[in-house]
Coordinates of C-alpha atoms in Angstrom, one line a residue:
X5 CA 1.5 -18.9 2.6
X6 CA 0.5 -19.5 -1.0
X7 CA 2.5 -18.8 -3.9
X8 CA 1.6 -19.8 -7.7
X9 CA 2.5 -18.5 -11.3
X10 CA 2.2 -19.7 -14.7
X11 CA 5.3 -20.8 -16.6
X12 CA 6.4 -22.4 -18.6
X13 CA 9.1 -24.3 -18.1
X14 CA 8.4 -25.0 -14.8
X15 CA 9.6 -22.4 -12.3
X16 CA 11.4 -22.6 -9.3
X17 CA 10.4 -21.3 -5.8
X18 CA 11.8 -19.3 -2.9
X19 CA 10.3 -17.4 -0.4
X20 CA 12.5 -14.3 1.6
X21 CA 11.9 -13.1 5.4
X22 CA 12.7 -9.3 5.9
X23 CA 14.9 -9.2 2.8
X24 CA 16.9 -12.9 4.2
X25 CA 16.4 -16.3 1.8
X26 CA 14.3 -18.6 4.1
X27 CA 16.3 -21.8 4.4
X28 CA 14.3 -24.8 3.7
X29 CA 17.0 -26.9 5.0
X30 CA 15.3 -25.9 8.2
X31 CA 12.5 -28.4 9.3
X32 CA 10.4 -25.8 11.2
X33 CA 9.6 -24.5 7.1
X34 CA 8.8 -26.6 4.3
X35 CA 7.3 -26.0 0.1
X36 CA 4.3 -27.5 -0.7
X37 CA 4.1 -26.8 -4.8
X38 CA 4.9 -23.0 -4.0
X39 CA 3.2 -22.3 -1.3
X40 CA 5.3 -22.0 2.1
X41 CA 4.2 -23.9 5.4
X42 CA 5.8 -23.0 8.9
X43 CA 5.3 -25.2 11.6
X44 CA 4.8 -24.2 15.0
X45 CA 5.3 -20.4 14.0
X46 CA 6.9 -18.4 16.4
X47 CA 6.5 -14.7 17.0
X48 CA 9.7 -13.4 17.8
X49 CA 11.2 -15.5 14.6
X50 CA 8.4 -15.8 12.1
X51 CA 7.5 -12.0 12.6
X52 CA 7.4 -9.7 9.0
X53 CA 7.6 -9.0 5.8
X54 CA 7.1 -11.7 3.3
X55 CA 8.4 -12.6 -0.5
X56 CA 7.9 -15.0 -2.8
X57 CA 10.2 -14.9 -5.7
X58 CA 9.7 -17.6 -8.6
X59 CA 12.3 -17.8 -11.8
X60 CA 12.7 -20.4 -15.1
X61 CA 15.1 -19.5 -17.5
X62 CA 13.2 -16.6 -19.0
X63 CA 13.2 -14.6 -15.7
X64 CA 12.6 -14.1 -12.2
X65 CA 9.4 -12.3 -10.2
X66 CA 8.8 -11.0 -6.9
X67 CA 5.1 -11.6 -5.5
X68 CA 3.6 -8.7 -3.3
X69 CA 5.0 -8.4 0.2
X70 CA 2.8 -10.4 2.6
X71 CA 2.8 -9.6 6.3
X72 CA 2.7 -12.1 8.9
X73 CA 1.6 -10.9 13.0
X74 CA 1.1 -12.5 16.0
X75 CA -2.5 -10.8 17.6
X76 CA -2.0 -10.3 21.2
X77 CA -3.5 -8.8 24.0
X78 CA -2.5 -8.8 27.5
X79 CA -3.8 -8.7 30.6
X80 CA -4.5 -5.6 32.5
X81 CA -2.1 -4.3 35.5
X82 CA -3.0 -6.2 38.8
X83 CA -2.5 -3.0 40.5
X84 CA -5.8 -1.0 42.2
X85 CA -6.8 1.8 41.0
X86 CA -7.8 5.3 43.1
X87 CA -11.4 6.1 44.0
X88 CA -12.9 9.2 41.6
X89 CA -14.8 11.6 43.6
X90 CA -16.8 14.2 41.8
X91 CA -19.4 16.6 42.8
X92 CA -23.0 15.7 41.5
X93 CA -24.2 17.4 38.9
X94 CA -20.9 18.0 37.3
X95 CA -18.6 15.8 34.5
X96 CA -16.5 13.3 34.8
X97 CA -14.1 10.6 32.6
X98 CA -13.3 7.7 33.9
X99 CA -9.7 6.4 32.3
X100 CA -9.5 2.5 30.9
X101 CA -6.1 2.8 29.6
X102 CA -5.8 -0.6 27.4
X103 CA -2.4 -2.9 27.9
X104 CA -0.3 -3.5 25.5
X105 CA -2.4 -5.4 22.1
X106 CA -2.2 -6.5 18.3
X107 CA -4.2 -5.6 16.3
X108 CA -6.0 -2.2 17.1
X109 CA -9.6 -2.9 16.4
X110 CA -10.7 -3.3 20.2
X111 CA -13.8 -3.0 21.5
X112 CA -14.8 -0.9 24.5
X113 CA -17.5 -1.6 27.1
X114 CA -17.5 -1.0 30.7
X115 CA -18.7 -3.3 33.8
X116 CA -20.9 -1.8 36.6
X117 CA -20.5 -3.6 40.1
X118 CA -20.7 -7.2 38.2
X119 CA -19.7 -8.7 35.2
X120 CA -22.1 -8.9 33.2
X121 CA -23.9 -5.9 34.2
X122 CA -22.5 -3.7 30.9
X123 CA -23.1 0.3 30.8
X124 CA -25.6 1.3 28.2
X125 CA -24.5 4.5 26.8
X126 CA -27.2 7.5 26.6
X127 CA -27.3 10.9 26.1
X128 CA -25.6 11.2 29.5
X129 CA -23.0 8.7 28.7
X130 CA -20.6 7.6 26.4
X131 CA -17.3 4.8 26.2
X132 CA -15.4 6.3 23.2
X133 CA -13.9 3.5 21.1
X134 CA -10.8 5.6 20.5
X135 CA -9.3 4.6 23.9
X136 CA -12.2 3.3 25.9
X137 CA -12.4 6.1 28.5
X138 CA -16.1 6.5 30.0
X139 CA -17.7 10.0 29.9
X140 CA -20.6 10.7 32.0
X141 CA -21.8 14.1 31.4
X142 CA -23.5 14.8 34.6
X143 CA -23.0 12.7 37.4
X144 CA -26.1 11.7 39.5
X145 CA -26.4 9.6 42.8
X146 CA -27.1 6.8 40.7
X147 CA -24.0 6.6 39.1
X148 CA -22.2 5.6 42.5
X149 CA -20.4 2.3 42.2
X150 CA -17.5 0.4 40.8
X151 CA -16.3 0.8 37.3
X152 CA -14.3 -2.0 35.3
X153 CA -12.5 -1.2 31.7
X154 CA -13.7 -4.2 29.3
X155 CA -11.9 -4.7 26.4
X156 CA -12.6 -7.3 24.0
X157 CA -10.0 -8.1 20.4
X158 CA -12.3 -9.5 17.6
X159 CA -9.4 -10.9 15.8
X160 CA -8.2 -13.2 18.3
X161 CA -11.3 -13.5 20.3
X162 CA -10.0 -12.6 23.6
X163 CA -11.3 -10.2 26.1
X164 CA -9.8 -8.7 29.3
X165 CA -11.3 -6.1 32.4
X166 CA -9.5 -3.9 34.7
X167 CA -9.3 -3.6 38.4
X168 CA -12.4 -1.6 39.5
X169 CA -12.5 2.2 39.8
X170 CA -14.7 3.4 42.6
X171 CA -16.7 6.5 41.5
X172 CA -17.9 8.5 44.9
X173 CA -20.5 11.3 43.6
X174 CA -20.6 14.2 46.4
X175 CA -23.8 15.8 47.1
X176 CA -22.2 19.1 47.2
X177 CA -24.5 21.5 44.7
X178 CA -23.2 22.3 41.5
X179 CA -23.7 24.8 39.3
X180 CA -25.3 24.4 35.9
X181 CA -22.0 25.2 33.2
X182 CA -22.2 25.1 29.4
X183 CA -21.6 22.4 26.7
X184 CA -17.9 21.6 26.9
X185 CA -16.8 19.1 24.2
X186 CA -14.3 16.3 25.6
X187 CA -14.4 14.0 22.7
X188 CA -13.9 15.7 18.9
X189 CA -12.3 14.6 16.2
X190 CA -9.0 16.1 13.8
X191 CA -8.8 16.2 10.2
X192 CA -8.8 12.4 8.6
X193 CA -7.7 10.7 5.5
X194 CA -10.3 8.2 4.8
X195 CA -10.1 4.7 2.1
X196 CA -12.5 5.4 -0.7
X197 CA -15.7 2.5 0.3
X198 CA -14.5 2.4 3.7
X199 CA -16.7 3.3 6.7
X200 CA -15.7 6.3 8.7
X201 CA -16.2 6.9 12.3
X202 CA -16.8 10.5 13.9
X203 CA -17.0 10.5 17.5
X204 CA -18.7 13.6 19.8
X205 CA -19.4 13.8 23.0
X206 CA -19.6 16.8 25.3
X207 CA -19.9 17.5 29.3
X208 CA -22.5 19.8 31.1
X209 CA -25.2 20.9 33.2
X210 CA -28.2 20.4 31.9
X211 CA -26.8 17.2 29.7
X212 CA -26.0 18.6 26.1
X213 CA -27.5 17.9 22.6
X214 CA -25.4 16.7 19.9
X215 CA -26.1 17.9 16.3
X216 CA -24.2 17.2 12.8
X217 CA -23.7 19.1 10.3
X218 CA -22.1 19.1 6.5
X219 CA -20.6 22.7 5.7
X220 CA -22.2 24.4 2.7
X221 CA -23.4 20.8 1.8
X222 CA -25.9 18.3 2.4
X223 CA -25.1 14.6 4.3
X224 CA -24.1 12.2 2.6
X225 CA -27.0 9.6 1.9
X226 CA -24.8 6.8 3.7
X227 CA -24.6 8.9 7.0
X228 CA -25.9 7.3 10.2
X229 CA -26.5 9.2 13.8
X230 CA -26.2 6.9 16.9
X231 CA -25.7 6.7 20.5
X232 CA -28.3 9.8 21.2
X233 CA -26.2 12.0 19.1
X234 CA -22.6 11.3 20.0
X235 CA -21.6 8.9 16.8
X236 CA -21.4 9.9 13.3
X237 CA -21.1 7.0 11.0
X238 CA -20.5 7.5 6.9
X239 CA -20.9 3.9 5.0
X240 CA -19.1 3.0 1.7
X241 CA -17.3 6.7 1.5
X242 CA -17.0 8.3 -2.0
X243 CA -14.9 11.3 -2.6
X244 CA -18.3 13.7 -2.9
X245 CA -18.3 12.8 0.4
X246 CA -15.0 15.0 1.5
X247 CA -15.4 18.1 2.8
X248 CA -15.7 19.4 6.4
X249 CA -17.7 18.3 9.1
X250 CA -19.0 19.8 12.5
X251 CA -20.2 18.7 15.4
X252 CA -22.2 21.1 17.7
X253 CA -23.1 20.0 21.1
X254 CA -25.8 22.7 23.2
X255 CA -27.4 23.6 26.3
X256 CA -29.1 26.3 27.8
X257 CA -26.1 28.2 29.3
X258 CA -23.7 27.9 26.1
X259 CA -22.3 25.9 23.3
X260 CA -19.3 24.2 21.9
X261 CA -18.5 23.0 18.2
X262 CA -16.1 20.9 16.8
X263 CA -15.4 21.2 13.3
X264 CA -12.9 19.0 10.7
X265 CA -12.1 18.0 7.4
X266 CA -12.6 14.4 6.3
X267 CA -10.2 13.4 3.1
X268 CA -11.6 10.7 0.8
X269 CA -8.4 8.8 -0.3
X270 CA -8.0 5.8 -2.9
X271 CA -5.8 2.6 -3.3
X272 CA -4.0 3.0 -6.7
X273 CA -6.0 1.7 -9.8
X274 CA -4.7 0.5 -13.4
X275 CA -4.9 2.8 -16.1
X276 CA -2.8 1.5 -18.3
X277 CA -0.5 -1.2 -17.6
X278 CA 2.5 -3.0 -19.3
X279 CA 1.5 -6.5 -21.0
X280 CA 4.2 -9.2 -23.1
X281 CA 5.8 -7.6 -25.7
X282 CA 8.6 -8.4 -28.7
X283 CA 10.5 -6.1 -29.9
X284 CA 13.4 -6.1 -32.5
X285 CA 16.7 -6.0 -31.5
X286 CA 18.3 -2.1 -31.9
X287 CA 14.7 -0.4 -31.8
X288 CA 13.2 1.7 -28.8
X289 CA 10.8 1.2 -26.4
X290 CA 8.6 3.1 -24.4
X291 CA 6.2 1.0 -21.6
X292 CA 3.4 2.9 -20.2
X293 CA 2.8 2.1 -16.9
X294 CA -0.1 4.7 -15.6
X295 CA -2.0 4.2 -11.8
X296 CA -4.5 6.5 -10.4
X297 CA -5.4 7.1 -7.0
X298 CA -4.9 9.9 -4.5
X299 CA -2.2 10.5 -3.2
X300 CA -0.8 9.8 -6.9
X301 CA 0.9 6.9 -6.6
X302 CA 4.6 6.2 -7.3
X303 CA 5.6 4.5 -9.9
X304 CA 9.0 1.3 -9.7
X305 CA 10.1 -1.1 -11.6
X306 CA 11.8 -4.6 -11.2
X307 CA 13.4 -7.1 -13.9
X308 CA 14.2 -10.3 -13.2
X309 CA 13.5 -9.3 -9.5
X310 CA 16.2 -6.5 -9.0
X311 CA 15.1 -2.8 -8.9
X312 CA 15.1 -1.3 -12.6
X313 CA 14.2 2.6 -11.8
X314 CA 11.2 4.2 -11.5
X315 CA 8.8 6.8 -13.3
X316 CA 8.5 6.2 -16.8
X317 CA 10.3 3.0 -18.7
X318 CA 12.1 4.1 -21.6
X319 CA 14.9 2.5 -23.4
X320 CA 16.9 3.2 -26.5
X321 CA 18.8 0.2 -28.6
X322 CA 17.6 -2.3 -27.3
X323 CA 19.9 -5.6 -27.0
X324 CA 19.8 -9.1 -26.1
X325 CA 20.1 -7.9 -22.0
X326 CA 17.3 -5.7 -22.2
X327 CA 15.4 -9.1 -22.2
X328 CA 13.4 -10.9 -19.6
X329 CA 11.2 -10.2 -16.7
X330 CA 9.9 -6.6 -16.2
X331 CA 7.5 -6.2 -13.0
X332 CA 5.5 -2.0 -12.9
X333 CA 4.8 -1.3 -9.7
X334 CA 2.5 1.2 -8.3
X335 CA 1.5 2.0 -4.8
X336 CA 0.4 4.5 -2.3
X337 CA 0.0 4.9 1.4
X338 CA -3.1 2.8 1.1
X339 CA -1.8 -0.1 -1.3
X340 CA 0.0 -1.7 -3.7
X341 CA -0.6 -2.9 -7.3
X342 CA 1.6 -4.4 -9.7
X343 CA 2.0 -6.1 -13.6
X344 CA 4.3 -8.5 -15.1
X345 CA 5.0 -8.7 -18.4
X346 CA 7.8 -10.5 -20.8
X347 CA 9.9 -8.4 -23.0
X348 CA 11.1 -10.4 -25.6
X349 CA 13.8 -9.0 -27.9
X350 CA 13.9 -10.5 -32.0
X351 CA 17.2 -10.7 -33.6
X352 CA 16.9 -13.1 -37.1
X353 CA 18.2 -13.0 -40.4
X354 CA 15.6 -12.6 -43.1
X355 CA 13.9 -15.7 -44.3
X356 CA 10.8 -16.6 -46.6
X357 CA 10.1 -20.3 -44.4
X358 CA 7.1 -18.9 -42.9
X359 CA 5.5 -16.8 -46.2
X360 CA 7.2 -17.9 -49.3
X361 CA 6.9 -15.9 -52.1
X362 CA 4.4 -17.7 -55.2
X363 CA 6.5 -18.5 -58.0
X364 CA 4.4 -17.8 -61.0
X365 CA 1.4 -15.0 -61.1
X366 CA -0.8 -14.8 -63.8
X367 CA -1.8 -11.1 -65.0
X368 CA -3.9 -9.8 -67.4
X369 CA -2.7 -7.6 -69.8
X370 CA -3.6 -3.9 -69.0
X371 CA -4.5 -5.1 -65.4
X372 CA -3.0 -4.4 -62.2
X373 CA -1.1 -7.1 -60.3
X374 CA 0.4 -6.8 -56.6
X375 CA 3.2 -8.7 -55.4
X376 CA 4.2 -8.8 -51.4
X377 CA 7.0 -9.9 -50.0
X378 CA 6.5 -10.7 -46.5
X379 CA 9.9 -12.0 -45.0
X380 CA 10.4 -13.0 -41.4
X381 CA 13.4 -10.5 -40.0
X382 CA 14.4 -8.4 -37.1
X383 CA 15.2 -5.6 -37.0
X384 CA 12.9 -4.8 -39.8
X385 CA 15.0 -5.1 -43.4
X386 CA 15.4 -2.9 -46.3
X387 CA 13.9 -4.1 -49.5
X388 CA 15.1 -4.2 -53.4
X389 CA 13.3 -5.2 -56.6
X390 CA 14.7 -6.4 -59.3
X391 CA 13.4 -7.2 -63.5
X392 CA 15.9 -9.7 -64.7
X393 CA 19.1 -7.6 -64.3
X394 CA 16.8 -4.1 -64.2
X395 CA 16.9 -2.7 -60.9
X396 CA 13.7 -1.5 -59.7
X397 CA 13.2 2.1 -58.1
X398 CA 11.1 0.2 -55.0
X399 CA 11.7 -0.2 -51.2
X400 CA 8.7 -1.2 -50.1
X401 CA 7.5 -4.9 -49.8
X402 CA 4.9 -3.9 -51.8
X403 CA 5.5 -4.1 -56.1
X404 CA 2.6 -3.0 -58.4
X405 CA 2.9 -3.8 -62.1
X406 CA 0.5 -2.4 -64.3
X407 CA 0.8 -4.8 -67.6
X408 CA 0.3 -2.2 -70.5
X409 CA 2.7 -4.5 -72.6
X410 CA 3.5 -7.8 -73.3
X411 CA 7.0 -6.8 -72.8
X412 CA 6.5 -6.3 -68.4
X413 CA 6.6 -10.4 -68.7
X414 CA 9.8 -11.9 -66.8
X415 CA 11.4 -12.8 -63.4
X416 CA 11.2 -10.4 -60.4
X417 CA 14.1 -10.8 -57.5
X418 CA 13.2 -9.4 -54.2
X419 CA 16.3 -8.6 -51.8

């Protein structure tokens, strides 16, 4: 797990488990640089939430929380499973019922008799990806055989099949029914620039047609209709795309609609975030630290590491322990942002070392001359002029003399 900042001096690394210091003393763990290495990770020990926290004696960050997890997915029950019958003509579902797996993105197909003899879905049938159950609207003769559950993980590259389910169609008649939707879809909140899935899939005799529809709107230009009707796919999602959507599925003795609202959410984005800043010692401060997104995010802060509020950062007097590390942090359901800046805080005596003041000026008489004193201080100082032992009525660091007489010649003091 890598782990790198700039500092300077050179920092020092650590890296917490579930909110517990790792101990490197440990040889299953070792630090390359920053960057942590576990050998021969283990599931049931390695498992969580992940920290890197790096410090030098100017201050101490947290990185973002990484999680580590073991992809899994085991095999299905050895038990048999009981023969379907079903009179022809009518709807059926076959159930796949997936074991126990990491992470959810599976893959749903079914086996026929064989392996590899793989269903193709049709306007008469349909696997739903939601759980992998297999639809088949109206059952015919040729639907007789035995049905196995495939189930495939893309992120570990393993696949696994159930124990076959005989499906017995009867030749009983059936009457024709209307459209009766088994598959729909509820409300969702969907990631700005994601792809969304809507699934639709209904039973009855004649076979139904599937049809989509936007509400009061027209599709989205990124919308794709598959799998004879029963899959409604919406590419790169924007928020015009929100709004509610409905599936109608028809045949000649009735219908049945399904109808939801899809929420376009976002991931928070900067709009104004905290960079390194000095202030003098005693003054005020006020940080903005602003995200967008939707939900709004929240808003936390962190110095040196430990938690420092949240909402808005503002401080009055500042001292010499208002210094060091400050981390904004701002995050939502669907992520996590966060800035780090240095707040440095100035306390020095006045001095002219860095812009000394000329010690001769040349003016014309009648002119205009301007004299600036630019001292290095903090806080900010108050300023005096003095003409030889005149006080001046000045306290700016800004003098203009206007030389209407020779008489303005002489030495200035600032204080």
């Amino acid at each position: 797990m890598n782990c790198r900042a700039r500092a300077n001096p050179t920092p020092t690394y650590k890296w917490r488990l579930n909110n517990w210091d790792i101990d490197l003393l440990n040889p299953r763990y070792s630090m390359i640089g920053g960057n942590l290495v576990i050998n021969n990770p283990d599931k049931s020990r390695d498992t969580g939430k992940y920290v890197c926290i790096v410090t030098n004696e100017y201050g101490t960050i947290r990185s973002h929380e990484a999680s580590l997890n073991f992809g899994y997915l085991d095999p299905f029950p050895p038990e048999e499973r009981p023969e379907v019958k079903v009179k022809e003509g009518t709807g059926v579902m076959l159930i796949c019922d997936p074991p126990p797996h990491f992470p959810d993105d599976l893959n749903y197909r079914w086996i026929l008799n064989e392996f590899p003899n793989f269903i193709n879905v049709d306007k008469r049938r349909f696997v739903t990806q939601t759980n992998g159950n297999l639809y088949i609207a109206k059952v015919e003769q040729s639907d007789k055989g035995n049905y196995s559950c495939f189930v495939s993980s893309p992120s570990i590259t393993k696949s696994v099949f159930s124990k076959y389910t005989s499906l017995l169609p009867q030749t009983e008649s059936a009457k024709r029914y209307a459209a009766d939707i088994q598959i729909g879809f509820s409300d969702i909140y969907a990631l700005k620039e994601q792809n969304v899935t809507l699934e639709c899939f209904a039973l009855g005799n004649p076979v139904p047609v599937i049809r989509w529809r936007k509400l009061n709107e027209a599709m989205p230009a990124t919308a794709e209709i598959s799998q004879s009707g029963a899959v409604l796919k919406i590419f790169n999602i924007q928020p015009e795309d929100e709004g509610t959507y409905e599936c109608e599925a028809e045949n000649i003795k009735g219908k049945d609609t399904n109808r939801a609202y899809v929420h376009v959410q976002a991931a928070p984005e900067w709009v104004e975030h905290i960079n390194d800043t000095e202030r003098d010692i005693g003054s005020d401060l006020h940080w903005p630290c602003i995200a967008k997104g939707k939900p709004t995010p929240t808003i936390r802060w962190l110095k040196n590491g430990d938690s420092y509020g949240k909402g808005e950062l503002k401080i009055r007097g500042l001292t010499m322990f208002h210094a060091g590390m400050y981390q904004c942090i701002a995050e939502n359901h669907y992520g996590v942002i966060q800035a780090n800046a240095e707040l440095k805080i100035l306390a020095l005596a006045p001095t002219f070392e860095f812009n000394p003041m000329r010690k001769k000026i040349l003016a014309a008489k009648g002119g205009r001359v301007i004299i600036e004193c630019k001292p290095k201080a903090a806080p900010k100082p108050k300023f005096s002029w003095s003409k030889g032992t005149e006080l001046l009525i000045n306290n700016s660091s800004i003098l203009s003399v206007i030389y209407s007489v020779m008489d303005f010649n002489g030495d200035f003091l600032f204080d």
